[in-house]
C-alpha atoms as a PDB file:
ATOM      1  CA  UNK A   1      -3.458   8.028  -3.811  1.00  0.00           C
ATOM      2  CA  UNK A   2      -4.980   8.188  -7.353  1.00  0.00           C
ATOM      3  CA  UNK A   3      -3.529   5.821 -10.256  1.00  0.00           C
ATOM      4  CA  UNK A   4      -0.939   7.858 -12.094  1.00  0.00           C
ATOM      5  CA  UNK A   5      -3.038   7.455 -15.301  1.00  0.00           C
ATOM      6  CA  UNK A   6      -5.954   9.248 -13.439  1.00  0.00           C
ATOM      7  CA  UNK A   7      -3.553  12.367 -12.750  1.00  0.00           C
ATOM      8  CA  UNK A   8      -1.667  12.601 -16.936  1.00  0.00           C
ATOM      9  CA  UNK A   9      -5.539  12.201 -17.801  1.00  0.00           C
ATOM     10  CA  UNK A  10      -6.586  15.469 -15.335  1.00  0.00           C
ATOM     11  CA  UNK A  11      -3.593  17.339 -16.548  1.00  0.00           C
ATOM     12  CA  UNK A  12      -3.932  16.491 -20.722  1.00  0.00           C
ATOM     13  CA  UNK A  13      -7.613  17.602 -20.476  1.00  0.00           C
ATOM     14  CA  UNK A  14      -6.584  20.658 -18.406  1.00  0.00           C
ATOM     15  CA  UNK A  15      -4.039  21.428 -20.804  1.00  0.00           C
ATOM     16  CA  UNK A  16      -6.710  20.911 -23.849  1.00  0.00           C
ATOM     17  CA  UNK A  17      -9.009  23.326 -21.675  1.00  0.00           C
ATOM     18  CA  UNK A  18     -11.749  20.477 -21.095  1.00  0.00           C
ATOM     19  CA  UNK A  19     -14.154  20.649 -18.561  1.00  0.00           C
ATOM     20  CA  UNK A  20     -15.522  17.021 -18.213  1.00  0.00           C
ATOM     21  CA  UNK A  21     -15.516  16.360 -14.642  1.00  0.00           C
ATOM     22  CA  UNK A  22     -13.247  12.839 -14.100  1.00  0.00           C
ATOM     23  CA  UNK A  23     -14.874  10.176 -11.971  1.00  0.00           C
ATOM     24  CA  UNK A  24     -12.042   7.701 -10.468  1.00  0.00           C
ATOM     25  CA  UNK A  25     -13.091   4.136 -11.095  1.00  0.00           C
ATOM     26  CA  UNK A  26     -15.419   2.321  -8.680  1.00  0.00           C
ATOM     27  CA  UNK A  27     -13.911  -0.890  -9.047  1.00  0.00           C
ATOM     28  CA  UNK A  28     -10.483  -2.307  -9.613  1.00  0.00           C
ATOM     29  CA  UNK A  29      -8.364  -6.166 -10.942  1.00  0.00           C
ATOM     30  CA  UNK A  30      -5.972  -7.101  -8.859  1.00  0.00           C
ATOM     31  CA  UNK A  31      -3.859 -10.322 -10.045  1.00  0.00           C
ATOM     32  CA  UNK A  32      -3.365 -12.959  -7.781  1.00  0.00           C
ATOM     33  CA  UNK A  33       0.153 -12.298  -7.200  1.00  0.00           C
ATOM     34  CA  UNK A  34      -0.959  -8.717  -5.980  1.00  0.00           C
ATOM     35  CA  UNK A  35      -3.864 -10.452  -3.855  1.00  0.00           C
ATOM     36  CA  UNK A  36      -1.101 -13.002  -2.557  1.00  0.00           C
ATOM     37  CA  UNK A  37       1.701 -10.150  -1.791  1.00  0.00           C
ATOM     38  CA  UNK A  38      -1.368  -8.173   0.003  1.00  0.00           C
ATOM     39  CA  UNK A  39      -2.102 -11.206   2.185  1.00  0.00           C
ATOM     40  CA  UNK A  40       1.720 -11.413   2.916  1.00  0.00           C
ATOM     41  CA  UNK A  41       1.455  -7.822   3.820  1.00  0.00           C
ATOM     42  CA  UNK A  42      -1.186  -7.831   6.013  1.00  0.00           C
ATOM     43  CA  UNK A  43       0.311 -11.153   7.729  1.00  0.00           C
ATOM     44  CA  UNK A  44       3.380  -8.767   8.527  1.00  0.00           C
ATOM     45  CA  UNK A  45       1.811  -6.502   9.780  1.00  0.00           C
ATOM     46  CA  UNK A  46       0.161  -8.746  12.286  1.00  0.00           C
ATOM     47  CA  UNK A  47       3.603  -9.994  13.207  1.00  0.00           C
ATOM     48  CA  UNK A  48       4.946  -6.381  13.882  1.00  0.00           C
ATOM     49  CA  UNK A  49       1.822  -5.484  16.080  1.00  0.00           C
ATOM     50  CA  UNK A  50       2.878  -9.162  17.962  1.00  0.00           C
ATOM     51  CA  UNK A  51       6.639  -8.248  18.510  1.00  0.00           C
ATOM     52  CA  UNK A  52       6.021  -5.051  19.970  1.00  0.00           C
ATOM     53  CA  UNK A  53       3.236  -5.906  22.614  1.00  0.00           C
ATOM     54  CA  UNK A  54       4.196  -5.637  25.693  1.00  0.00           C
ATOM     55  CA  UNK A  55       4.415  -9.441  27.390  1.00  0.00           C
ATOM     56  CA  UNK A  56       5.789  -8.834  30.568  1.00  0.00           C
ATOM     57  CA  UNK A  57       5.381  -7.305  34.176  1.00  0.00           C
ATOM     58  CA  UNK A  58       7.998  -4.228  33.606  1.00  0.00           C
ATOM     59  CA  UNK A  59       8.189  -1.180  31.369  1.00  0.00           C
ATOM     60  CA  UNK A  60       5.544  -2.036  28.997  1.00  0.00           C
ATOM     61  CA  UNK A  61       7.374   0.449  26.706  1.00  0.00           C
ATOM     62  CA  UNK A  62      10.352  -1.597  26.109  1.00  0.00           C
ATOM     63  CA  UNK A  63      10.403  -3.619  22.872  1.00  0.00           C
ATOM     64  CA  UNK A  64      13.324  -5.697  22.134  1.00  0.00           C
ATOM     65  CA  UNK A  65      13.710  -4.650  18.036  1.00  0.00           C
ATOM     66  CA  UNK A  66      16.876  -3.210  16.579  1.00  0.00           C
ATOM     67  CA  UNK A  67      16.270  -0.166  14.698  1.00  0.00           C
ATOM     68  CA  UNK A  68      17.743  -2.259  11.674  1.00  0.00           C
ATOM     69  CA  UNK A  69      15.502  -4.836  12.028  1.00  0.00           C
ATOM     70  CA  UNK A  70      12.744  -2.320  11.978  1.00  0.00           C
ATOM     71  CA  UNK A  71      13.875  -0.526   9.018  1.00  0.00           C
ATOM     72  CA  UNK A  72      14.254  -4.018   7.261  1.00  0.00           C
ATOM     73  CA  UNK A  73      10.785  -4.604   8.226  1.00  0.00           C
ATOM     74  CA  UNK A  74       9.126  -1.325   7.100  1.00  0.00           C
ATOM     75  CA  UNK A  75      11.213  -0.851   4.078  1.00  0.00           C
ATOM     76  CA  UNK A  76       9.443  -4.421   2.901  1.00  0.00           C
ATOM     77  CA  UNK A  77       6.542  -3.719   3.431  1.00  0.00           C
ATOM     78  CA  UNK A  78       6.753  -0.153   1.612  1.00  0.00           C
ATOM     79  CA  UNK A  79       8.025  -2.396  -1.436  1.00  0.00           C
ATOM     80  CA  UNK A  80       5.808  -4.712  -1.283  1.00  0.00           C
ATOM     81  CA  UNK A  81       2.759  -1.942  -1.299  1.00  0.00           C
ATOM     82  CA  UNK A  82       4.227  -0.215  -4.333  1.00  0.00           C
ATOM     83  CA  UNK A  83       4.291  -3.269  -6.028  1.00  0.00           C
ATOM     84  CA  UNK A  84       0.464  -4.306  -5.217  1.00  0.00           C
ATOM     85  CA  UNK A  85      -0.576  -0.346  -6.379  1.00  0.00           C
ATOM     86  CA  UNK A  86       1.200  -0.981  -9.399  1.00  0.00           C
ATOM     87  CA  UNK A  87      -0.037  -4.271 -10.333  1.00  0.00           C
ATOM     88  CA  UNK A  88      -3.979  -3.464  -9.530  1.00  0.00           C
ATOM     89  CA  UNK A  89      -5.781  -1.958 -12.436  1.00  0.00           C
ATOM     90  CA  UNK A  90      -9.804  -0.177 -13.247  1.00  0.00           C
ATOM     91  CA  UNK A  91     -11.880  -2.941 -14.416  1.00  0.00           C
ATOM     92  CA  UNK A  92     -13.199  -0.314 -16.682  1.00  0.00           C
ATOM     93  CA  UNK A  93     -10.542  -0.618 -18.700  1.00  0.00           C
END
């Protein structure tokens, strides 16, 4: 998903009738809060794939999460994603 900026840039120049192709950015800033909620992220993830491997001899289906739990888990980490793609900007810029 583009930068929001990218897409009111596309539809100003649209509007104005330009036809300068737009190139999206090749490199980006990301604070270190964003770099340390990414890590924090990723670590969660990790977790997630560890809670829901199978570690015993019967149904290897069966994981022992409530759907709340879950939910908790995914809504975070949805949060926590909008928050890095909003703090991460071009370098360009």
């Amino acid at each position: 998903m583009l930068p929001s900026w990218i897409n009111d840039l596309r539809e100003m120049l649209m509007r104005n009738g330009s036809r300068v192709p737009i190139t999206t950015p090749h490199s980006y800033l990301m604070p270190a809060t964003a770099q340390h909620a990414l890590t924090q992220t990723r670590d969660q993830l990790r977790l997630l794939a560890q809670l829901t491997d199978p570690h015993g001899e019967g149904d290897p289906d069966v994981v022992y999460l409530s759907a709340q739990a879950l939910a908790h888990c995914f809504d975070r980490l949805a949060d926590d994603l909008d928050r890095i793609a909003e703090a991460v900007s071009p370098s360009g810029l």
